[in-house]
Amino acid sequence: MARIPQRAFRHPAQLVVTGFAATIAVGTALLMLPVSRSGEGGAGFVTALFTSTSAVCVTGLSTVDVPAYWTPFGHAVILLLIQVGGFGIMTMASLLALLVSRRMGLRTRLNAAAETKALGLGDVRSVLRGVAATSLAVEAVTAVVLTTRLWLGYDYGFGRAVWFGVFHAVSAFNNAGFALWSDSLVGFATDWWVCLPLCVAVVLGGLGFPVILEVLKRRRHAREWSLHTRIVLSATPVLLVAGFVLVLANEWRNPETLGALAAHDRVLPSLTASVMARTAGFNSVDIGQLSEGTLVGTVFLMFIGGGSAGTAGGIKVTTFVLLFFVIWAEVRGEADVQAFGRRIGDRAMRQAVTVALLSVALVAVGTMTLVEMTPFGLHQVLFETTSAFATVGLSTGITGQLGTAGEMVLVILMFVGRLGPITLVSALALRERQRLYQNPEGRPIIG
């Protein structure tokens, strides 16, 4: 047996990327089997690759009707890929955070330990157990509620109710957005017992394991929460409320979305739309019928995403909030950037700017490419590329009409968008070094 060279994976990020690529390859092979597809023959390579990538990267975009195109075996494969992808993302992000903290200097390590106490520095096994326990607990509770509702409220057989409950619970907590209903959650738009548990699971998965663990450990000592936890828990409600108001206000009179519902029934679909824009991908209204204002606002929410070391995508809430505080400090003329009683280091600010600008560049390049390759308008293509990069899974309905080349563009965006921020930030942090000299300061004209 050929030995893998010791220098083949000099950086842990390389191992993460290789592992996810291998999982996608296995998933593609399984989905190409005739047993995975309804009808004659197996799925085509591009269709299987797209679905496998979307499942492993917990996106939810699909070029085919998932319930009708795939068999129960195919659905089981998709479920397994979602679980493996979501667990891998939370675990790898948490472990890379541990590794980064260990590679820092002593003083920096001590500061990092104080700010990331939820990660349990030095105890990798506790991270693995914590991620597994958190995932299974949230998924189990969500599955029980959904199973009960579908069994008693919709005349599903018990076995079918259990399967649907488990599938959608796993898909929700991992922010995947795959559904076994062709219209996603449109048929349950006003059912609180279906939509609300899914929303809660999505939010918890998007917070990230470090935040969940720290809140559980220090729920009575909020003042001792780390800066990361404070940022995520402060920004998440603000973004959720902003999205809720945006959808409710813009779609209130839209007869194709909320306007067709009774006034008191418009609250839940608005809440669901706001939550799912945080990279979950379920929809309880027709995304293709949303007003342009709602689509643009949803693009911003998708791009921001959820918390780090969680199953949500996007540039992450922490990145967005740090950039806000950088702007706020500059506007006020302050030399240091302050947030929640802490001074933000230059390194963290540079990483936030790097992640944000590279993400903007990727979405822009993907959008321009698809605009040139497809007949669709800019707002539809921008929505689609942002959804793919931020691993959201929402679509205006054009995914299956992009052609093979267009689908491959989305595959690349999903893969890079899912692993890019994690691997990039860890790579930047692990390469941190001190310069032994400084050049004279220059001041170019800005603006």
mmCIF file of C-alpha atoms in Angstrom, residues 112-247:
data_model
loop_
_atom_site.group_PDB
_atom_site.id
_atom_site.type_symbol
_atom_site.label_atom_id
_atom_site.label_comp_id
_atom_site.label_asym_id
_atom_site.label_seq_id
_atom_site.Cartn_x
_atom_site.Cartn_y
_atom_site.Cartn_z
ATOM 1 C CA ALA A 112 -7.827 33.382 23.866
ATOM 2 C CA ALA A 113 -8.467 30.865 26.627
ATOM 3 C CA ALA A 114 -10.294 33.535 28.609
ATOM 4 C CA GLU A 115 -12.398 34.455 25.586
ATOM 5 C CA THR A 116 -13.122 30.893 24.349
ATOM 6 C CA LYS A 117 -13.647 29.033 27.593
ATOM 7 C CA ALA A 118 -16.640 27.268 26.042
ATOM 8 C CA LEU A 119 -14.380 25.363 23.681
ATOM 9 C CA GLY A 120 -12.655 23.451 26.440
ATOM 10 C CA LEU A 121 -9.106 24.131 25.320
ATOM 11 C CA GLY A 122 -6.927 21.061 25.448
ATOM 12 C CA ASP A 123 -9.783 18.559 25.514
ATOM 13 C CA VAL A 124 -10.609 17.466 21.980
ATOM 14 C CA ARG A 125 -12.799 14.609 23.142
ATOM 15 C CA SER A 126 -15.075 16.986 25.028
ATOM 16 C CA VAL A 127 -15.615 18.933 21.814
ATOM 17 C CA LEU A 128 -16.533 15.784 19.893
ATOM 18 C CA ARG A 129 -18.883 14.566 22.629
ATOM 19 C CA GLY A 130 -20.419 18.004 22.991
ATOM 20 C CA VAL A 131 -21.127 18.432 19.292
ATOM 21 C CA ALA A 132 -22.612 14.937 19.042
ATOM 22 C CA ALA A 133 -24.756 15.329 22.164
ATOM 23 C CA THR A 134 -25.988 18.780 21.141
ATOM 24 C CA SER A 135 -26.879 17.636 17.630
ATOM 25 C CA LEU A 136 -28.705 14.501 18.727
ATOM 26 C CA ALA A 137 -30.582 16.231 21.546
ATOM 27 C CA VAL A 138 -31.952 19.066 19.399
ATOM 28 C CA GLU A 139 -32.759 16.732 16.517
ATOM 29 C CA ALA A 140 -34.496 14.234 18.794
ATOM 30 C CA VAL A 141 -36.745 16.832 20.448
ATOM 31 C CA THR A 142 -37.617 18.402 17.092
ATOM 32 C CA ALA A 143 -38.326 14.985 15.567
ATOM 33 C CA VAL A 144 -40.676 14.036 18.425
ATOM 34 C CA VAL A 145 -42.711 17.253 18.048
ATOM 35 C CA LEU A 146 -42.944 16.919 14.263
ATOM 36 C CA THR A 147 -43.778 13.216 14.432
ATOM 37 C CA THR A 148 -46.573 13.833 16.918
ATOM 38 C CA ARG A 149 -48.024 16.657 14.860
ATOM 39 C CA LEU A 150 -47.930 14.776 11.544
ATOM 40 C CA TRP A 151 -49.304 11.596 13.110
ATOM 41 C CA LEU A 152 -52.180 13.161 15.027
ATOM 42 C CA GLY A 153 -52.856 16.270 12.965
ATOM 43 C CA TYR A 154 -52.413 15.129 9.377
ATOM 44 C CA ASP A 155 -53.339 11.445 9.453
ATOM 45 C CA TYR A 156 -49.830 10.267 8.604
ATOM 46 C CA GLY A 157 -49.188 6.642 9.497
ATOM 47 C CA PHE A 158 -46.929 6.349 12.530
ATOM 48 C CA GLY A 159 -43.966 4.992 10.566
ATOM 49 C CA ARG A 160 -44.269 7.680 7.894
ATOM 50 C CA ALA A 161 -44.673 10.377 10.532
ATOM 51 C CA VAL A 162 -41.491 9.209 12.275
ATOM 52 C CA TRP A 163 -39.511 9.208 9.031
ATOM 53 C CA PHE A 164 -40.720 12.674 8.035
ATOM 54 C CA GLY A 165 -40.116 13.966 11.559
ATOM 55 C CA VAL A 166 -36.553 12.647 11.717
ATOM 56 C CA PHE A 167 -35.642 13.773 8.205
ATOM 57 C CA HIS A 168 -36.833 17.339 8.649
ATOM 58 C CA ALA A 169 -35.434 17.625 12.180
ATOM 59 C CA VAL A 170 -31.956 16.679 10.928
ATOM 60 C CA SER A 171 -32.334 18.923 7.897
ATOM 61 C CA ALA A 172 -33.405 21.864 10.091
ATOM 62 C CA PHE A 173 -30.738 21.642 12.808
ATOM 63 C CA ASN A 174 -28.034 21.275 10.181
ATOM 64 C CA ASN A 175 -29.480 24.257 8.292
ATOM 65 C CA ALA A 176 -29.797 22.128 5.158
ATOM 66 C CA GLY A 177 -33.334 22.936 4.051
ATOM 67 C CA PHE A 178 -34.010 19.686 2.183
ATOM 68 C CA ALA A 179 -37.684 18.723 2.443
ATOM 69 C CA LEU A 180 -39.717 15.662 1.537
ATOM 70 C CA TRP A 181 -42.588 17.896 0.430
ATOM 71 C CA SER A 182 -42.337 19.239 -3.115
ATOM 72 C CA ASP A 183 -43.497 22.698 -2.000
ATOM 73 C CA SER A 184 -41.254 22.654 1.097
ATOM 74 C CA LEU A 185 -43.291 24.144 3.985
ATOM 75 C CA VAL A 186 -45.899 25.973 1.899
ATOM 76 C CA GLY A 187 -48.536 23.438 2.913
ATOM 77 C CA PHE A 188 -47.784 24.166 6.592
ATOM 78 C CA ALA A 189 -47.374 27.937 6.293
ATOM 79 C CA THR A 190 -49.784 28.680 9.155
ATOM 80 C CA ASP A 191 -49.107 25.600 11.297
ATOM 81 C CA TRP A 192 -47.153 26.664 14.373
ATOM 82 C CA TRP A 193 -46.550 23.048 15.444
ATOM 83 C CA VAL A 194 -44.601 22.345 12.257
ATOM 84 C CA CYS A 195 -42.911 25.642 11.404
ATOM 85 C CA LEU A 196 -41.959 26.824 14.902
ATOM 86 C CA PRO A 197 -40.018 23.671 15.938
ATOM 87 C CA LEU A 198 -38.160 23.804 12.631
ATOM 88 C CA CYS A 199 -37.365 27.498 13.183
ATOM 89 C CA VAL A 200 -36.035 26.811 16.687
ATOM 90 C CA ALA A 201 -33.848 23.965 15.408
ATOM 91 C CA VAL A 202 -32.509 26.188 12.617
ATOM 92 C CA VAL A 203 -31.619 29.003 15.027
ATOM 93 C CA LEU A 204 -29.908 26.648 17.477
ATOM 94 C CA GLY A 205 -27.884 25.029 14.705
ATOM 95 C CA GLY A 206 -26.923 28.450 13.414
ATOM 96 C CA LEU A 207 -25.705 29.710 16.807
ATOM 97 C CA GLY A 208 -22.815 27.255 16.837
ATOM 98 C CA PHE A 209 -21.629 24.679 19.344
ATOM 99 C CA PRO A 210 -19.342 27.036 21.361
ATOM 100 C CA VAL A 211 -22.244 29.428 22.014
ATOM 101 C CA ILE A 212 -24.707 26.692 22.959
ATOM 102 C CA LEU A 213 -22.228 25.030 25.311
ATOM 103 C CA GLU A 214 -21.221 28.255 27.003
ATOM 104 C CA VAL A 215 -24.824 29.319 27.562
ATOM 105 C CA LEU A 216 -25.617 25.921 29.076
ATOM 106 C CA LYS A 217 -22.566 26.021 31.354
ATOM 107 C CA ARG A 218 -22.876 29.651 32.389
ATOM 108 C CA ARG A 219 -26.581 30.375 32.021
ATOM 109 C CA ARG A 220 -26.633 32.073 35.427
ATOM 110 C CA HIS A 221 -23.456 34.050 34.813
ATOM 111 C CA ALA A 222 -24.106 36.001 31.625
ATOM 112 C CA ARG A 223 -21.503 38.585 32.586
ATOM 113 C CA GLU A 224 -18.816 35.939 32.194
ATOM 114 C CA TRP A 225 -19.798 35.043 28.629
ATOM 115 C CA SER A 226 -17.058 35.347 26.043
ATOM 116 C CA LEU A 227 -17.022 38.143 23.486
ATOM 117 C CA HIS A 228 -17.937 35.669 20.745
ATOM 118 C CA THR A 229 -21.048 34.507 22.591
ATOM 119 C CA ARG A 230 -22.123 38.064 23.373
ATOM 120 C CA ILE A 231 -21.790 39.098 19.745
ATOM 121 C CA VAL A 232 -23.754 36.118 18.407
ATOM 122 C CA LEU A 233 -26.532 36.310 20.992
ATOM 123 C CA SER A 234 -26.886 40.078 20.587
ATOM 124 C CA ALA A 235 -26.850 40.228 16.795
ATOM 125 C CA THR A 236 -28.991 37.169 16.070
ATOM 126 C CA PRO A 237 -32.264 38.557 17.526
ATOM 127 C CA VAL A 238 -31.670 41.898 15.806
ATOM 128 C CA LEU A 239 -31.252 40.220 12.412
ATOM 129 C CA LEU A 240 -34.254 37.955 12.983
ATOM 130 C CA VAL A 241 -36.508 40.884 13.899
ATOM 131 C CA ALA A 242 -35.195 42.928 10.958
ATOM 132 C CA GLY A 243 -35.970 40.074 8.572
ATOM 133 C CA PHE A 244 -39.419 39.551 10.089
ATOM 134 C CA VAL A 245 -40.346 43.232 9.709
ATOM 135 C CA LEU A 246 -38.930 43.303 6.178
ATOM 136 C CA VAL A 247 -41.029 40.354 4.989
#
